[in-house]
PDB file of C-alpha atoms in Angstrom:
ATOM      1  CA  UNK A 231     -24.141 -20.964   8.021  1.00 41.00           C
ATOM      2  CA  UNK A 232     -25.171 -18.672  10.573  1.00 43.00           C
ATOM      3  CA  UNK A 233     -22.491 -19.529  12.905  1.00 42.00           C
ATOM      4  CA  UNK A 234     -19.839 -18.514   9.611  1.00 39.00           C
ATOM      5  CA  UNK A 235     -21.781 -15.696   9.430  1.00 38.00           C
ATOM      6  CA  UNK A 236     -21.300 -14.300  12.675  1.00 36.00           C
ATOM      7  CA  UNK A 237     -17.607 -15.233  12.996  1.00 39.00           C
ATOM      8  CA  UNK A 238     -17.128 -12.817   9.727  1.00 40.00           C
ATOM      9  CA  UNK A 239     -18.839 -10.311  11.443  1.00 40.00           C
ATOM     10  CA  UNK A 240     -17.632 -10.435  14.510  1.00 39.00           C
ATOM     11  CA  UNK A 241     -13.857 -10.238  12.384  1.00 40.00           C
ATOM     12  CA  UNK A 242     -14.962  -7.115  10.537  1.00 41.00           C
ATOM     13  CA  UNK A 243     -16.275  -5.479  13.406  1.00 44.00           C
ATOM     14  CA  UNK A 244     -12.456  -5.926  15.260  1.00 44.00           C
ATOM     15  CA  UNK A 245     -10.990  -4.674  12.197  1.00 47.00           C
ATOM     16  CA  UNK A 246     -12.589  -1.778  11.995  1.00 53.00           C
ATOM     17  CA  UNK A 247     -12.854  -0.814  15.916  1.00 52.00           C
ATOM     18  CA  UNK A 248      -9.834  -1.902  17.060  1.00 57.00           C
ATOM     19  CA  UNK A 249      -6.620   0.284  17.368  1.00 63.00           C
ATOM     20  CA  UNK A 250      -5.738   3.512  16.439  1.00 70.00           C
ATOM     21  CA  UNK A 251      -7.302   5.022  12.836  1.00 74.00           C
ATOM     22  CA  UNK A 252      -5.681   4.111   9.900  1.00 79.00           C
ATOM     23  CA  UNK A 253      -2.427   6.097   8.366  1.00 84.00           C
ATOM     24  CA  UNK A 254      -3.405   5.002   4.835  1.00 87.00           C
ATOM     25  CA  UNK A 255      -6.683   3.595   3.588  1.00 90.00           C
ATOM     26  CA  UNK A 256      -7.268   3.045  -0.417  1.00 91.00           C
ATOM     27  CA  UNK A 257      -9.478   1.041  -2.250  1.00 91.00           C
ATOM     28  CA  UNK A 258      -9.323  -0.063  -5.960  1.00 88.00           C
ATOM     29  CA  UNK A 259     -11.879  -1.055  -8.051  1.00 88.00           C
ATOM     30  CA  UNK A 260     -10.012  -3.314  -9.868  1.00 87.00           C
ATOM     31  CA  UNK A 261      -6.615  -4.520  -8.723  1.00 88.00           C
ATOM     32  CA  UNK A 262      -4.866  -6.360 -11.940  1.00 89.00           C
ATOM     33  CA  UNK A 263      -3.600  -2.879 -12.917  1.00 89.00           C
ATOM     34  CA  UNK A 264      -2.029  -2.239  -9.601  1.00 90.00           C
ATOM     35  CA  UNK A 265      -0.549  -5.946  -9.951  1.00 91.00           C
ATOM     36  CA  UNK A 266       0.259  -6.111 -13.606  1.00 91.00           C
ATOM     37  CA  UNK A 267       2.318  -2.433 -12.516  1.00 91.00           C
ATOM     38  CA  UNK A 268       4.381  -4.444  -9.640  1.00 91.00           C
ATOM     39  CA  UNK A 269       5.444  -7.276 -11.688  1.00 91.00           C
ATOM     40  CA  UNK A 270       6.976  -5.221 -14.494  1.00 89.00           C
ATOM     41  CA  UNK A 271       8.880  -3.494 -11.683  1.00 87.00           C
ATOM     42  CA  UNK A 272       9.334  -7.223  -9.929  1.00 83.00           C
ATOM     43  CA  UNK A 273      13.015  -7.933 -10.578  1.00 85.00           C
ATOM     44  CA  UNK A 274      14.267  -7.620  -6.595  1.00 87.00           C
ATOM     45  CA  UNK A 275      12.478  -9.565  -3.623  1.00 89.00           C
ATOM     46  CA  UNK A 276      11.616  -6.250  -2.070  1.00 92.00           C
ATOM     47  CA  UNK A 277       9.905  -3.173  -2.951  1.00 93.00           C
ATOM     48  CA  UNK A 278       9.845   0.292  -1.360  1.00 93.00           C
ATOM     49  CA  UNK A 279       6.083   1.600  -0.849  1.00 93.00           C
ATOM     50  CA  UNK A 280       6.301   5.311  -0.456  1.00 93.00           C
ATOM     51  CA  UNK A 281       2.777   6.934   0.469  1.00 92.00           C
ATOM     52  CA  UNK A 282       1.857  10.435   0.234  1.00 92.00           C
ATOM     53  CA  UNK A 283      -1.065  13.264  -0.499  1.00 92.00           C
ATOM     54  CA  UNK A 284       0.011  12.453  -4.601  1.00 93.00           C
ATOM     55  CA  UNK A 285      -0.176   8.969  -4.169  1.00 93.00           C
ATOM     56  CA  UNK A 286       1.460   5.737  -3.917  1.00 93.00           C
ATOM     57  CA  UNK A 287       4.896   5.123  -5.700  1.00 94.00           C
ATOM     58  CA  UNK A 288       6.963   1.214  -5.362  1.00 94.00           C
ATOM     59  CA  UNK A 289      10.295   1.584  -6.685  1.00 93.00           C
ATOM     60  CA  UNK A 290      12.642  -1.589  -7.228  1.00 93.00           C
ATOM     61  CA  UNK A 291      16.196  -0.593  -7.419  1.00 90.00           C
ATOM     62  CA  UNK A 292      19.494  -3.452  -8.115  1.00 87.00           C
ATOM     63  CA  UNK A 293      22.461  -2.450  -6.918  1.00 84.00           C
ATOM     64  CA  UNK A 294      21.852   1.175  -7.107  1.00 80.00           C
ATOM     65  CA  UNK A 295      22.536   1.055 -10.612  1.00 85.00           C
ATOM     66  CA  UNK A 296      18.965   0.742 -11.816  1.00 89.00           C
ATOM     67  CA  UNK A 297      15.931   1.829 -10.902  1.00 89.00           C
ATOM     68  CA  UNK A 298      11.871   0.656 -11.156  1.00 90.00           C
ATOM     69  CA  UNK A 299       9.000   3.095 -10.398  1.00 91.00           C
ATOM     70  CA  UNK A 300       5.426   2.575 -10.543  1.00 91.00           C
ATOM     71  CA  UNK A 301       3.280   5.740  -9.759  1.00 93.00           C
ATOM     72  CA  UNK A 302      -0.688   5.453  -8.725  1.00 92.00           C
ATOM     73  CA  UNK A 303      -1.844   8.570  -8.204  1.00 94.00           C
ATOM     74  CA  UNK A 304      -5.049   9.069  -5.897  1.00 92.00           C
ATOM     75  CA  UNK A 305      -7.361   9.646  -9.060  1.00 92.00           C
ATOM     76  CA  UNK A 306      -6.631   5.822  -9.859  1.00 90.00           C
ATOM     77  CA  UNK A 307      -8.361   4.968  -6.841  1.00 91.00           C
ATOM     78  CA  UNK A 308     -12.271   5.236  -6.073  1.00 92.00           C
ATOM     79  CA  UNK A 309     -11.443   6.368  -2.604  1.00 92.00           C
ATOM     80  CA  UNK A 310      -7.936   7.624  -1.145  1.00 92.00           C
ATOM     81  CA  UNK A 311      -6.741   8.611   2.968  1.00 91.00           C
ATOM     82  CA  UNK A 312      -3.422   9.308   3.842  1.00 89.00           C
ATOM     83  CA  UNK A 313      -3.052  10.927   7.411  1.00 86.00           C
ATOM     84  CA  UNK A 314      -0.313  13.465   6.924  1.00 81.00           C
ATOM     85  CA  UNK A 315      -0.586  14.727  10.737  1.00 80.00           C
ATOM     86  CA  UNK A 316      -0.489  11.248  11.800  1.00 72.00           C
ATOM     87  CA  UNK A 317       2.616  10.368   9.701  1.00 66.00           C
ATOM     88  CA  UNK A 318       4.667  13.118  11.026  1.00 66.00           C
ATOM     89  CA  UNK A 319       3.979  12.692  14.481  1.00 65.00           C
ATOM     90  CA  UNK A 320       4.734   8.633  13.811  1.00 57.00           C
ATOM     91  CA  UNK A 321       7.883   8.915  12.145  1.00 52.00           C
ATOM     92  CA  UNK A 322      10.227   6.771  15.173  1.00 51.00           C
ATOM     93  CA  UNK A 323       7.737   3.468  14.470  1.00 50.00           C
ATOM     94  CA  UNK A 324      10.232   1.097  13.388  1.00 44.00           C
ATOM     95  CA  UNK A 325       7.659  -0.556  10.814  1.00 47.00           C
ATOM     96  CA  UNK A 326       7.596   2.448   8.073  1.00 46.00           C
ATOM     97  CA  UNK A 327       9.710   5.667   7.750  1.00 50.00           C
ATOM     98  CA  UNK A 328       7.878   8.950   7.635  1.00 49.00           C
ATOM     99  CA  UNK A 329       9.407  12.712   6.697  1.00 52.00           C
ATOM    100  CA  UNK A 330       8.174  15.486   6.334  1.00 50.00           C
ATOM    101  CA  UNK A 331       8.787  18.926   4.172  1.00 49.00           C
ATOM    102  CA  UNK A 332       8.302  22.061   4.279  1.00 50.00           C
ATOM    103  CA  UNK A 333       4.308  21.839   3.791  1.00 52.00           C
ATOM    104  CA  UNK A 334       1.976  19.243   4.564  1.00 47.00           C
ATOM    105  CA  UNK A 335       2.043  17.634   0.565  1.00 54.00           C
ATOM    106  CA  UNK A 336       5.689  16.987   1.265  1.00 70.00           C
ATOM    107  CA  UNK A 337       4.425  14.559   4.014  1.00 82.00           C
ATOM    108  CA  UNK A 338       5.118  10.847   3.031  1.00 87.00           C
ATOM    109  CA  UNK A 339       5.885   7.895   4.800  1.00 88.00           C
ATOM    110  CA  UNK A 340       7.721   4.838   3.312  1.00 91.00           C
ATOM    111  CA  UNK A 341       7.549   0.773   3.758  1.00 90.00           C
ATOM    112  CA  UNK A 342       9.578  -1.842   2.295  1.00 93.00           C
ATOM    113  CA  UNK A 343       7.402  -5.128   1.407  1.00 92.00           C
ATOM    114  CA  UNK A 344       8.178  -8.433   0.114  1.00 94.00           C
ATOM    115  CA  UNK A 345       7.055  -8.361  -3.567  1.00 92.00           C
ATOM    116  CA  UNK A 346       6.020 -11.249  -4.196  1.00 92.00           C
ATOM    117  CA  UNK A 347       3.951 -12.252  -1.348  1.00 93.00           C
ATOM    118  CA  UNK A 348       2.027  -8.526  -1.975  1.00 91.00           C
ATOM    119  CA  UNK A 349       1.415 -10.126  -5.466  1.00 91.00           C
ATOM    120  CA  UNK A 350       0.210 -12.882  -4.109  1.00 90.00           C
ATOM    121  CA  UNK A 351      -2.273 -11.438  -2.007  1.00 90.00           C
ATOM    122  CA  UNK A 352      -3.328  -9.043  -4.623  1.00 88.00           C
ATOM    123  CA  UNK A 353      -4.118 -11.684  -6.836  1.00 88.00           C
ATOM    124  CA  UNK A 354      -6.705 -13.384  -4.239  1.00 86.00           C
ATOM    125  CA  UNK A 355      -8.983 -10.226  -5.342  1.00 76.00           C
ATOM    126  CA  UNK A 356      -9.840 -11.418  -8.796  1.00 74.00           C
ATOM    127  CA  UNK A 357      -8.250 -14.930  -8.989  1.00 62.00           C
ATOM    128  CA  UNK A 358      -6.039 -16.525 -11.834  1.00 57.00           C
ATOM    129  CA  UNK A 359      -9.558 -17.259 -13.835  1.00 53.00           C
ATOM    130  CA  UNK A 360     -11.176 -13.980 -14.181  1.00 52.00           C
ATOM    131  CA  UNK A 361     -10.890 -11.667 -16.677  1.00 49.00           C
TER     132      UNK A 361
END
């Protein structure tokens, strides 16, 4: 068990030293909301994530011709980071698209993600059982 233990360890300790500090860090402390919210809006594949001092939004749209939002704002999580000067000096990483405003709330940076596999991993946190 010890050997298990260690390995864990060892992964949490890379995870957290490892690379530059995080953009965005936010932590829930309960997750079926956040995941009950994506799959009313689940009707494409792909949802854009847009970050910023506010919050987090994931819009759906098809075809242009309608649109999904879903709106967290930072007071629905127990702890909320978003790096404004590191998202505007970031903005030509091909991964995400940041752009900035006039003042540092405009700041936001935006990711498209498959839907349904961020469901999926989502739903590891409480498990189809639990209440």
């Amino acid at each position: 068990m010890t050997g298990l233990t260690s390995r864990v360890a060892t992964a949490a300790n890379i995870i957290e030293d490892d690379g530059p500090p995080a953009l965005f860090k936010a932590k829930l402390n309960n997750v079926r909301p956040l995941v009950n919210m994506l799959r009313a809006v689940g009707f494409r594949t792909r949802v854009l994530c847009t970050i910023s001092n506010t919050g987090l939004v994931f819009t759906v749209d098809e075809a242009q011709a309608m649109v999904a939002q879903s709106f967290f704002r930072t007071s629905l999580f127990s702890s909320f980071f978003f790096d404004t000067s590191a998202a505007a000096a970031d903005d030509d990483q091909p991964e995400y698209v940041s752009e900035q405003g006039d003042g540092d709330n405009d700041v936001v940076t935006q990711i498209t993600l498959p839907l349904d596999k961020l469901i999926e991993c989502l739903t590891l946190f409480y498990g189809p059982g639990s209440g």
